[in-house]
Backbone as CSV, one residue per row, in Angstrom:
resi,resn,N_x,N_y,N_z,CA_x,CA_y,CA_z,C_x,C_y,C_z
1,MET,4.111,-53.976,-18.836,4.913,-53.861,-20.051,5.075,-52.402,-20.464
2,LEU,3.979,-51.671,-20.469,4.030,-50.250,-20.833,4.877,-49.467,-19.843
3,PHE,4.736,-49.832,-18.558,5.509,-49.153,-17.521,7.001,-49.346,-17.747
4,GLY,7.358,-50.604,-18.168,8.765,-50.878,-18.410,9.307,-50.081,-19.564
5,MET,8.512,-49.892,-20.586,8.946,-49.099,-21.734,9.170,-47.645,-21.343
6,GLY,8.233,-47.122,-20.492,8.362,-45.732,-20.036,9.629,-45.538,-19.241
7,LYS,9.909,-46.500,-18.382,11.103,-46.414,-17.559,12.356,-46.460,-18.399
8,SER,12.329,-47.366,-19.459,13.472,-47.477,-20.355,13.713,-46.173,-21.092
9,GLY,12.627,-45.517,-21.522,12.739,-44.233,-22.218,13.396,-43.181,-21.351
10,ARG,12.999,-43.134,-20.070,13.592,-42.158,-19.148,15.074,-42.436,-18.947
11,SER,15.415,-43.751,-18.906,16.822,-44.123,-18.726,17.655,-43.677,-19.910
12,LEU,17.109,-43.868,-21.124,17.815,-43.449,-22.336,18.016,-41.941,-22.355
13,TRP,16.988,-41.184,-21.928,17.075,-39.720,-21.881,18.150,-39.257,-20.897
14,THR,18.184,-39.939,-19.727,19.201,-39.611,-18.726,20.603,-39.877,-19.259
15,GLN,20.754,-41.025,-19.921,22.051,-41.374,-20.486,22.472,-40.391,-21.566
16,ALA,21.493,-39.937,-22.377,21.779,-38.981,-23.445,22.263,-37.648,-22.880
17,ILE,21.681,-37.249,-21.759,22.105,-35.993,-21.110,23.541,-36.101,-20.638
18,LYS,23.842,-37.251,-20.021,25.203,-37.445,-19.516,26.229,-37.398,-20.632
19,GLU,25.874,-37.947,-21.797,26.794,-38.008,-22.927,26.811,-36.726,-23.760
20,GLY,25.905,-35.779,-23.422,25.867,-34.506,-24.130,25.174,-34.562,-25.464
21,LYS,24.440,-35.631,-25.717,23.803,-35.779,-27.010,22.595,-34.857,-27.187
22,THR,22.031,-34.378,-26.101,20.841,-33.535,-26.197,21.154,-32.153,-26.710
23,THR,22.410,-31.787,-26.799,22.769,-30.445,-27.296,22.807,-30.393,-28.804
24,LYS,22.698,-31.543,-29.462,22.736,-31.571,-30.919,21.398,-31.181,-31.507
25,LYS,21.421,-30.453,-32.605,20.202,-30.024,-33.274,19.803,-31.073,-34.301
26,SER,18.549,-31.499,-34.237,18.068,-32.534,-35.145,17.637,-31.956,-36.471
27,ASP,17.181,-30.696,-36.487,16.764,-30.062,-37.731,16.778,-28.560,-37.562
28,SER,16.178,-27.848,-38.497,16.197,-26.384,-38.462,15.443,-25.819,-37.281
29,HIS,14.523,-26.625,-36.678,13.746,-26.137,-35.534,14.513,-26.317,-34.231
30,SER,15.562,-27.095,-34.219,16.404,-27.372,-33.056,15.638,-28.017,-31.910
31,ALA,16.181,-29.108,-31.418,15.553,-29.824,-30.304,15.764,-29.062,-29.006
32,TRP,14.885,-29.333,-27.988,15.066,-28.739,-26.666,16.355,-29.260,-26.059
33,THR,17.052,-28.400,-25.370,18.272,-28.808,-24.656,18.128,-28.437,-23.194
34,VAL,18.966,-29.052,-22.363,18.943,-28.733,-20.931,19.223,-27.251,-20.716
35,LYS,20.157,-26.699,-21.501,20.517,-25.286,-21.360,19.354,-24.368,-21.721
36,SER,18.662,-24.698,-22.828,17.548,-23.846,-23.252,16.385,-23.926,-22.287
37,LEU,16.149,-25.128,-21.745,15.073,-25.269,-20.763,15.369,-24.462,-19.511
38,THR,16.611,-24.492,-19.041,17.008,-23.731,-17.850,16.867,-22.231,-18.089
39,ALA,17.283,-21.773,-19.273,17.182,-20.350,-19.609,15.727,-19.911,-19.659
40,GLY,14.859,-20.787,-20.186,13.440,-20.448,-20.273,12.810,-20.293,-18.905
41,VAL,13.153,-21.213,-17.996,12.624,-21.141,-16.629,13.101,-19.881,-15.934
42,GLU,14.371,-19.521,-16.161,14.944,-18.319,-15.538,14.239,-17.053,-16.024
43,LYS,13.952,-16.999,-17.333,13.258,-15.837,-17.890,11.860,-15.703,-17.302
44,LYS,11.160,-16.833,-17.168,9.813,-16.804,-16.594,9.850,-16.355,-15.141
45,HIS,10.885,-16.794,-14.412,11.028,-16.412,-13.011,11.248,-14.909,-12.870
46,ILE,12.103,-14.353,-13.727,12.376,-12.907,-13.695,11.111,-12.110,-14.016
47,ALA,10.367,-12.564,-15.030,9.130,-11.878,-15.418,8.105,-11.920,-14.293
48,LEU,7.988,-13.090,-13.643,7.036,-13.234,-12.540,7.416,-12.340,-11.377
49,GLU,8.717,-12.273,-11.078,9.194,-11.431,-9.977,8.876,-9.964,-10.230
50,ARG,9.055,-9.527,-11.473,8.758,-8.131,-11.824,7.280,-7.833,-11.675
51,ASN,6.438,-8.789,-12.094,4.994,-8.597,-11.990,4.552,-8.526,-10.540
52,LEU,5.169,-9.366,-9.686,4.809,-9.368,-8.275,5.271,-8.093,-7.590
53,ARG,6.464,-7.618,-7.968,7.008,-6.412,-7.351,6.211,-5.190,-7.777
54,GLY,5.878,-5.127,-9.056,5.107,-4.007,-9.580,5.894,-2.710,-9.551
55,LYS,5.204,-1.613,-9.817,5.838,-0.303,-9.767,5.038,0.613,-8.851
56,GLN,5.685,1.658,-8.370,5.024,2.563,-7.439,3.826,3.219,-8.105
57,MET,2.757,3.326,-7.353,1.536,3.925,-7.877,1.719,5.414,-8.148
58,THR,0.854,5.969,-8.969,0.800,7.410,-9.196,-0.650,7.855,-9.030
59,GLY,-0.833,9.101,-8.647,-2.186,9.620,-8.470,-2.377,10.276,-7.113
60,ILE,-3.548,10.832,-6.914,-3.866,11.566,-5.686,-4.440,10.629,-4.624
61,VAL,-3.940,10.765,-3.390,-4.376,9.918,-2.270,-4.823,10.814,-1.116
62,LEU,-5.955,10.454,-0.514,-6.426,11.144,0.694,-6.024,10.316,1.905
63,GLY,-5.279,10.933,2.817,-4.903,10.278,4.068,-5.768,10.789,5.206
64,ILE,-6.148,9.879,6.111,-7.038,10.246,7.218,-6.478,9.733,8.543
65,ASP,-6.390,10.631,9.515,-6.031,10.273,10.894,-7.276,10.543,11.743
66,PRO,-8.093,9.506,12.017,-9.403,9.728,12.638,-9.346,10.012,14.139
67,SER,-10.202,10.920,14.549,-10.361,11.258,15.967,-11.659,12.045,16.100
68,LEU,-12.373,11.854,17.187,-13.663,12.526,17.338,-13.508,14.042,17.397
69,ARG,-12.505,14.527,18.112,-12.344,15.975,18.303,-11.304,16.609,17.375
70,GLY,-10.497,15.788,16.694,-9.467,16.372,15.831,-9.030,15.432,14.728
71,THR,-9.910,15.160,13.792,-9.565,14.289,12.663,-8.679,15.046,11.673
72,GLY,-7.566,14.425,11.297,-6.678,15.023,10.315,-6.965,14.485,8.929
73,LEU,-7.021,15.384,7.953,-7.208,15.010,6.554,-6.059,15.611,5.742
74,SER,-5.519,14.843,4.818,-4.423,15.359,4.003,-4.466,14.750,2.607
75,VAL,-4.197,15.579,1.607,-4.206,15.137,0.213,-2.817,15.312,-0.370
76,VAL,-2.264,14.222,-0.891,-0.959,14.259,-1.547,-1.051,13.517,-2.878
77,GLU,-0.096,13.791,-3.749,-0.083,13.137,-5.054,1.245,12.428,-5.287
78,ALA,1.164,11.172,-5.716,2.353,10.414,-6.102,2.657,10.728,-7.558
79,MET,3.821,11.320,-7.805,4.174,11.763,-9.141,4.881,10.658,-9.936
80,GLU,4.942,10.853,-11.248,5.561,9.871,-12.142,7.037,9.661,-11.828
81,ASP,7.726,10.713,-11.373,9.164,10.599,-11.102,9.469,10.021,-9.725
82,GLY,8.423,9.597,-8.995,8.619,9.001,-7.681,8.525,9.977,-6.526
83,SER,8.419,11.270,-6.807,8.314,12.270,-5.751,6.867,12.373,-5.254
84,ILE,6.690,13.097,-4.150,5.367,13.280,-3.550,5.038,14.763,-3.506
85,ARG,3.871,15.113,-3.991,3.442,16.515,-4.011,2.339,16.732,-2.982
86,TYR,2.592,17.632,-2.044,1.584,17.994,-1.043,0.559,18.928,-1.671
87,ILE,-0.728,18.645,-1.468,-1.784,19.474,-2.052,-2.479,20.309,-0.981
88,GLU,-3.086,19.670,-0.015,-3.727,20.416,1.079,-3.981,19.503,2.260
89,SER,-4.189,20.108,3.433,-4.543,19.336,4.625,-5.351,20.227,5.564
90,LEU,-6.079,19.576,6.459,-6.873,20.327,7.437,-7.165,19.435,8.637
91,THR,-7.519,20.070,9.736,-7.929,19.352,10.944,-9.382,19.677,11.238
92,ILE,-10.186,18.645,11.380,-11.598,18.845,11.723,-11.687,18.969,13.244
93,LYS,-11.729,20.200,13.720,-11.760,20.440,15.161,-13.198,20.536,15.647
94,ASN,-13.611,19.570,16.425,-14.965,19.552,16.983,-14.936,20.026,18.428
95,HIS,-15.661,21.070,18.691,-15.696,21.659,20.029,-16.291,20.670,21.037
96,PRO,-15.794,20.697,22.273,-16.321,19.795,23.314,-17.827,19.928,23.544
97,SER,-18.381,21.072,23.173,-19.822,21.275,23.376,-20.663,20.469,22.381
98,LEU,-20.044,20.022,21.295,-20.784,19.251,20.298,-20.983,17.812,20.768
99,SER,-22.145,17.282,20.493,-22.431,15.895,20.856,-21.700,14.949,19.906
100,MET,-21.643,13.692,20.268,-20.965,12.714,19.433,-21.593,12.622,18.041
101,PRO,-22.920,12.554,17.916,-23.522,12.528,16.574,-23.183,13.759,15.742
102,GLU,-23.110,14.940,16.390,-22.768,16.165,15.666,-21.314,16.120,15.168
103,CYS,-20.439,15.561,16.004,-19.024,15.432,15.603,-18.886,14.488,14.410
104,LEU,-19.586,13.380,14.461,-19.512,12.396,13.372,-20.058,12.984,12.074
105,ALA,-21.112,13.791,12.196,-21.683,14.436,11.013,-20.682,15.385,10.378
106,ARG,-19.942,16.133,11.200,-18.927,17.055,10.678,-17.782,16.309,10.015
107,ILE,-17.379,15.193,10.615,-16.302,14.386,10.026,-16.717,13.895,8.643
108,MET,-17.940,13.436,8.544,-18.427,12.924,7.255,-18.549,14.060,6.228
109,THR,-19.071,15.186,6.648,-19.261,16.326,5.740,-17.930,16.863,5.221
110,GLU,-16.956,17.033,6.125,-15.650,17.570,5.736,-14.879,16.583,4.865
111,THR,-15.028,15.306,5.159,-14.353,14.285,4.340,-14.914,14.279,2.929
112,LEU,-16.231,14.365,2.824,-16.868,14.432,1.501,-16.401,15.669,0.734
113,ALA,-16.297,16.792,1.437,-15.912,18.052,0.790,-14.495,17.986,0.225
114,ILE,-13.553,17.445,1.003,-12.167,17.394,0.524,-12.018,16.389,-0.615
115,ILE,-12.846,15.358,-0.610,-12.838,14.390,-1.718,-13.343,15.053,-2.999
116,LYS,-14.404,15.814,-2.887,-14.978,16.482,-4.070,-14.032,17.542,-4.623
117,ARG,-13.274,18.202,-3.737,-12.334,19.240,-4.195,-11.138,18.647,-4.937
118,ASN,-10.651,17.513,-4.455,-9.372,16.996,-4.961,-9.465,15.729,-5.803
119,LYS,-10.605,15.046,-5.732,-10.834,13.825,-6.536,-9.703,12.803,-6.416
120,PRO,-9.447,12.309,-5.203,-8.412,11.272,-5.037,-8.841,9.961,-5.676
121,ILE,-7.868,9.105,-5.960,-8.182,7.810,-6.558,-8.411,6.751,-5.477
122,CYS,-7.990,7.039,-4.237,-8.206,6.107,-3.132,-7.986,6.833,-1.805
123,VAL,-8.277,6.125,-0.728,-8.151,6.698,0.619,-7.319,5.761,1.490
124,ALA,-6.443,6.331,2.300,-5.653,5.561,3.267,-5.985,6.089,4.662
125,ILE,-6.323,5.192,5.569,-6.734,5.611,6.910,-5.968,4.839,7.965
126,GLU,-5.687,5.512,9.077,-4.965,4.847,10.161,-5.870,3.819,10.825
127,GLN,-5.326,2.645,11.040,-6.077,1.540,11.626,-6.222,1.736,13.132
128,SER,-7.279,1.171,13.687,-7.489,1.258,15.131,-6.426,0.467,15.866
129,VAL,-5.996,1.007,16.988,-5.052,0.295,17.841,-5.810,-0.245,19.048
130,TYR,-5.203,-1.214,19.715,-5.851,-1.810,20.888,-5.882,-0.806,22.038
131,VAL,-7.068,-0.589,22.590,-7.211,0.288,23.759,-8.002,-0.453,24.828
132,GLN,-7.619,-0.237,26.079,-8.274,-0.938,27.180,-9.623,-0.319,27.531
133,ASN,-9.752,0.987,27.274,-10.981,1.686,27.632,-12.037,1.469,26.545
134,PHE,-13.168,0.885,26.921,-14.218,0.571,25.955,-14.795,1.824,25.321
135,ARG,-15.000,2.870,26.103,-15.572,4.103,25.580,-14.640,4.736,24.536
136,THR,-13.331,4.732,24.827,-12.360,5.284,23.884,-12.383,4.512,22.568
137,ALA,-12.463,3.188,22.676,-12.520,2.340,21.482,-13.782,2.629,20.671
138,LEU,-14.893,2.835,21.358,-16.162,3.120,20.690,-16.106,4.452,19.950
139,ILE,-15.558,5.465,20.595,-15.465,6.796,19.988,-14.543,6.774,18.767
140,LEU,-13.377,6.134,18.921,-12.426,6.067,17.819,-13.011,5.274,16.649
141,GLY,-13.679,4.172,16.970,-14.301,3.358,15.925,-15.385,4.117,15.185
142,SER,-16.148,4.904,15.897,-17.213,5.695,15.269,-16.632,6.774,14.356
143,SER,-15.545,7.394,14.785,-14.886,8.427,13.979,-14.355,7.833,12.677
144,ARG,-13.728,6.681,12.801,-13.228,5.996,11.607,-14.384,5.615,10.685
145,GLY,-15.471,5.157,11.304,-16.636,4.753,10.519,-17.223,5.895,9.710
146,ALA,-17.264,7.090,10.301,-17.806,8.252,9.595,-16.950,8.603,8.386
147,ALA,-15.619,8.568,8.569,-14.697,8.892,7.465,-14.736,7.820,6.377
148,ILE,-14.794,6.567,6.800,-14.845,5.465,5.828,-16.155,5.488,5.052
149,ALA,-17.253,5.772,5.741,-18.561,5.833,5.077,-18.582,6.938,4.025
150,ALA,-17.993,8.085,4.360,-17.929,9.194,3.395,-17.121,8.779,2.163
151,SER,-16.013,8.108,2.390,-15.157,7.669,1.277,-15.863,6.622,0.417
152,ALA,-16.498,5.670,1.087,-17.192,4.604,0.363,-18.370,5.139,-0.442
153,SER,-19.015,6.170,0.077,-20.157,6.753,-0.637,-19.725,7.417,-1.938
154,MET,-18.422,7.762,-2.033,-17.863,8.347,-3.249,-17.182,7.285,-4.124
155,LYS,-17.453,6.012,-3.794,-16.941,4.867,-4.574,-15.421,4.765,-4.530
156,LEU,-14.812,5.173,-3.431,-13.358,5.100,-3.294,-12.960,3.884,-2.469
157,GLU,-11.890,3.218,-2.870,-11.365,2.091,-2.108,-10.592,2.638,-0.913
158,VAL,-10.787,1.993,0.241,-10.153,2.450,1.478,-9.128,1.416,1.938
159,PHE,-7.895,1.888,2.220,-6.814,1.020,2.684,-6.465,1.409,4.122
160,GLU,-6.272,0.410,4.967,-5.987,0.673,6.377,-4.560,0.267,6.734
161,TYR,-3.906,1.111,7.558,-2.529,0.843,7.972,-2.390,1.093,9.472
162,PRO,-1.764,0.154,10.193,-1.563,0.358,11.637,-0.531,1.448,11.893
163,PRO,-0.632,2.130,13.034,0.290,3.229,13.357,1.766,2.824,13.284
164,LEU,2.088,1.621,13.747,3.479,1.164,13.718,4.009,1.095,12.293
165,ARG,3.184,0.596,11.391,3.586,0.476,9.987,3.789,1.861,9.366
166,ILE,2.945,2.800,9.728,3.037,4.159,9.182,4.345,4.816,9.602
167,LYS,4.680,4.690,10.872,5.922,5.290,11.363,7.145,4.634,10.731
168,GLN,7.081,3.340,10.548,8.200,2.640,9.904,8.376,3.102,8.455
169,ALA,7.248,3.381,7.795,7.301,3.770,6.380,7.895,5.156,6.177
170,VAL,7.540,6.093,7.047,7.965,7.482,6.815,9.218,7.891,7.567
171,ILE,9.574,7.117,8.592,10.753,7.511,9.363,11.681,6.335,9.651
172,GLY,11.196,5.103,9.440,12.028,3.924,9.639,12.095,3.442,11.073
173,TYR,11.279,4.026,11.953,11.298,3.658,13.373,9.867,3.639,13.885
174,GLY,9.405,2.455,14.326,8.011,2.284,14.723,7.601,2.980,15.999
175,ARG,8.567,3.434,16.790,8.245,4.102,18.067,8.536,5.604,18.015
176,ALA,8.603,6.148,16.831,8.902,7.578,16.682,7.786,8.431,17.279
177,SER,8.135,9.627,17.711,7.139,10.549,18.268,6.371,11.232,17.140
178,LYS,5.258,11.847,17.489,4.467,12.576,16.490,5.266,13.726,15.896
179,GLU,6.081,14.361,16.730,6.904,15.467,16.243,7.924,14.982,15.209
180,GLN,8.512,13.820,15.446,9.465,13.252,14.495,8.789,12.896,13.175
181,VAL,7.568,12.359,13.280,6.803,12.027,12.080,6.512,13.292,11.273
182,ALA,6.123,14.362,11.973,5.812,15.627,11.303,7.019,16.173,10.539
183,LYS,8.200,16.078,11.125,9.419,16.568,10.461,9.756,15.717,9.239
184,SER,9.606,14.404,9.390,9.896,13.508,8.270,8.934,13.733,7.117
185,VAL,7.659,13.898,7.440,6.631,14.162,6.424,6.936,15.457,5.683
186,SER,7.390,16.468,6.421,7.720,17.759,5.820,8.810,17.611,4.755
187,MET,9.784,16.749,5.027,10.871,16.529,4.065,10.408,15.686,2.879
188,LEU,9.612,14.649,3.151,9.158,13.747,2.089,8.216,14.439,1.108
189,ALA,7.301,15.248,1.666,6.299,15.903,0.826,6.678,17.327,0.448
190,LYS,7.849,17.775,0.936,8.330,19.136,0.645,7.270,20.182,0.987
191,CYS,6.810,20.115,2.229,5.789,21.050,2.708,6.203,21.563,4.082
192,PRO,5.533,22.620,4.563,5.854,23.104,5.909,5.559,22.017,6.951
193,ILE,6.120,22.166,8.146,5.806,21.222,9.218,4.335,21.424,9.598
194,LEU,3.553,20.376,9.434,2.102,20.459,9.605,1.683,20.220,11.055
195,PRO,0.477,20.674,11.432,-0.076,20.301,12.734,-0.074,18.777,12.861
196,LEU,0.035,18.270,14.080,0.273,16.842,14.295,-0.763,15.924,13.643
197,ASP,-2.049,16.271,13.759,-3.093,15.422,13.174,-2.993,15.401,11.650
198,GLU,-2.668,16.546,11.067,-2.517,16.617,9.611,-1.248,15.899,9.150
199,ALA,-0.207,15.991,9.974,1.037,15.291,9.648,0.810,13.779,9.671
200,ASP,0.046,13.305,10.650,-0.262,11.871,10.725,-1.087,11.421,9.526
201,ALA,-2.021,12.253,9.106,-2.837,11.931,7.934,-1.970,11.885,6.676
202,THR,-1.045,12.831,6.565,-0.126,12.855,5.429,0.764,11.619,5.428
203,ALA,1.241,11.242,6.600,2.084,10.052,6.733,1.330,8.794,6.306
204,THR,0.041,8.748,6.622,-0.782,7.592,6.234,-0.897,7.500,4.720
205,ALA,-1.119,8.641,4.071,-1.206,8.667,2.606,0.130,8.269,1.979
206,ILE,1.232,8.771,2.532,2.564,8.443,2.014,2.856,6.951,2.187
207,THR,2.420,6.390,3.307,2.601,4.954,3.541,1.928,4.139,2.450
208,HIS,0.743,4.553,2.060,0.046,3.831,0.984,0.809,3.954,-0.332
209,ILE,1.318,5.132,-0.620,2.072,5.344,-1.844,3.319,4.465,-1.886
210,PHE,4.003,4.361,-0.747,5.212,3.538,-0.664,4.902,2.046,-0.708
211,THR,3.722,1.678,-0.217,3.378,0.262,-0.039,2.660,-0.345,-1.235
212,TYR,1.690,0.383,-1.773,0.849,-0.175,-2.837,1.579,-0.173,-4.167
213,LYS,1.547,-1.301,-4.860,2.212,-1.425,-6.141,1.177,-1.682,-7.240
214,MET,1.408,-1.055,-8.389,0.504,-1.217,-9.515,0.714,-2.600,-10.151
């Protein structure tokens, strides 16, 4: 019996919509109408879309291109007007005579030093790519680990980006050469053409700025 009443109520509501009776206002508070309900849903959808899209971040970012013998570090700042300001960059060159532990110690020390000088709000590092040689993978992983450990010890969040994504972000082509990346970075950050490792580190930081939304 109750089910039948519910069904009858829905039928009456459907009929009222067809006849346009729902657009009439019953009192000063005005009844809900199909038009007002649709407008409300649309407004909520627009608000949700804006929240999901977010806005470009601002602040200083440290970019890292890890390597045992030539780790690139670069500091850039995302400005309020959407531009990118280059601050500084360097390459940690470890001589072949240094052992692997000595190289990792230098990577950690130099990373800590550049963080203390510039006080970035986060770190962006190039992600490891697939390599067939186990030793190469071990060395690259250790280099990344030293840089990440230094960043984490300073309570900084670390974001990782694959090389293909970085090239797509700064030049629009995932198979671009290092030289092409360096030229693109120079234009984006309005800085001289940097050494390749530093240019890659800068590109990584710029990728985070373009990708991460507040």
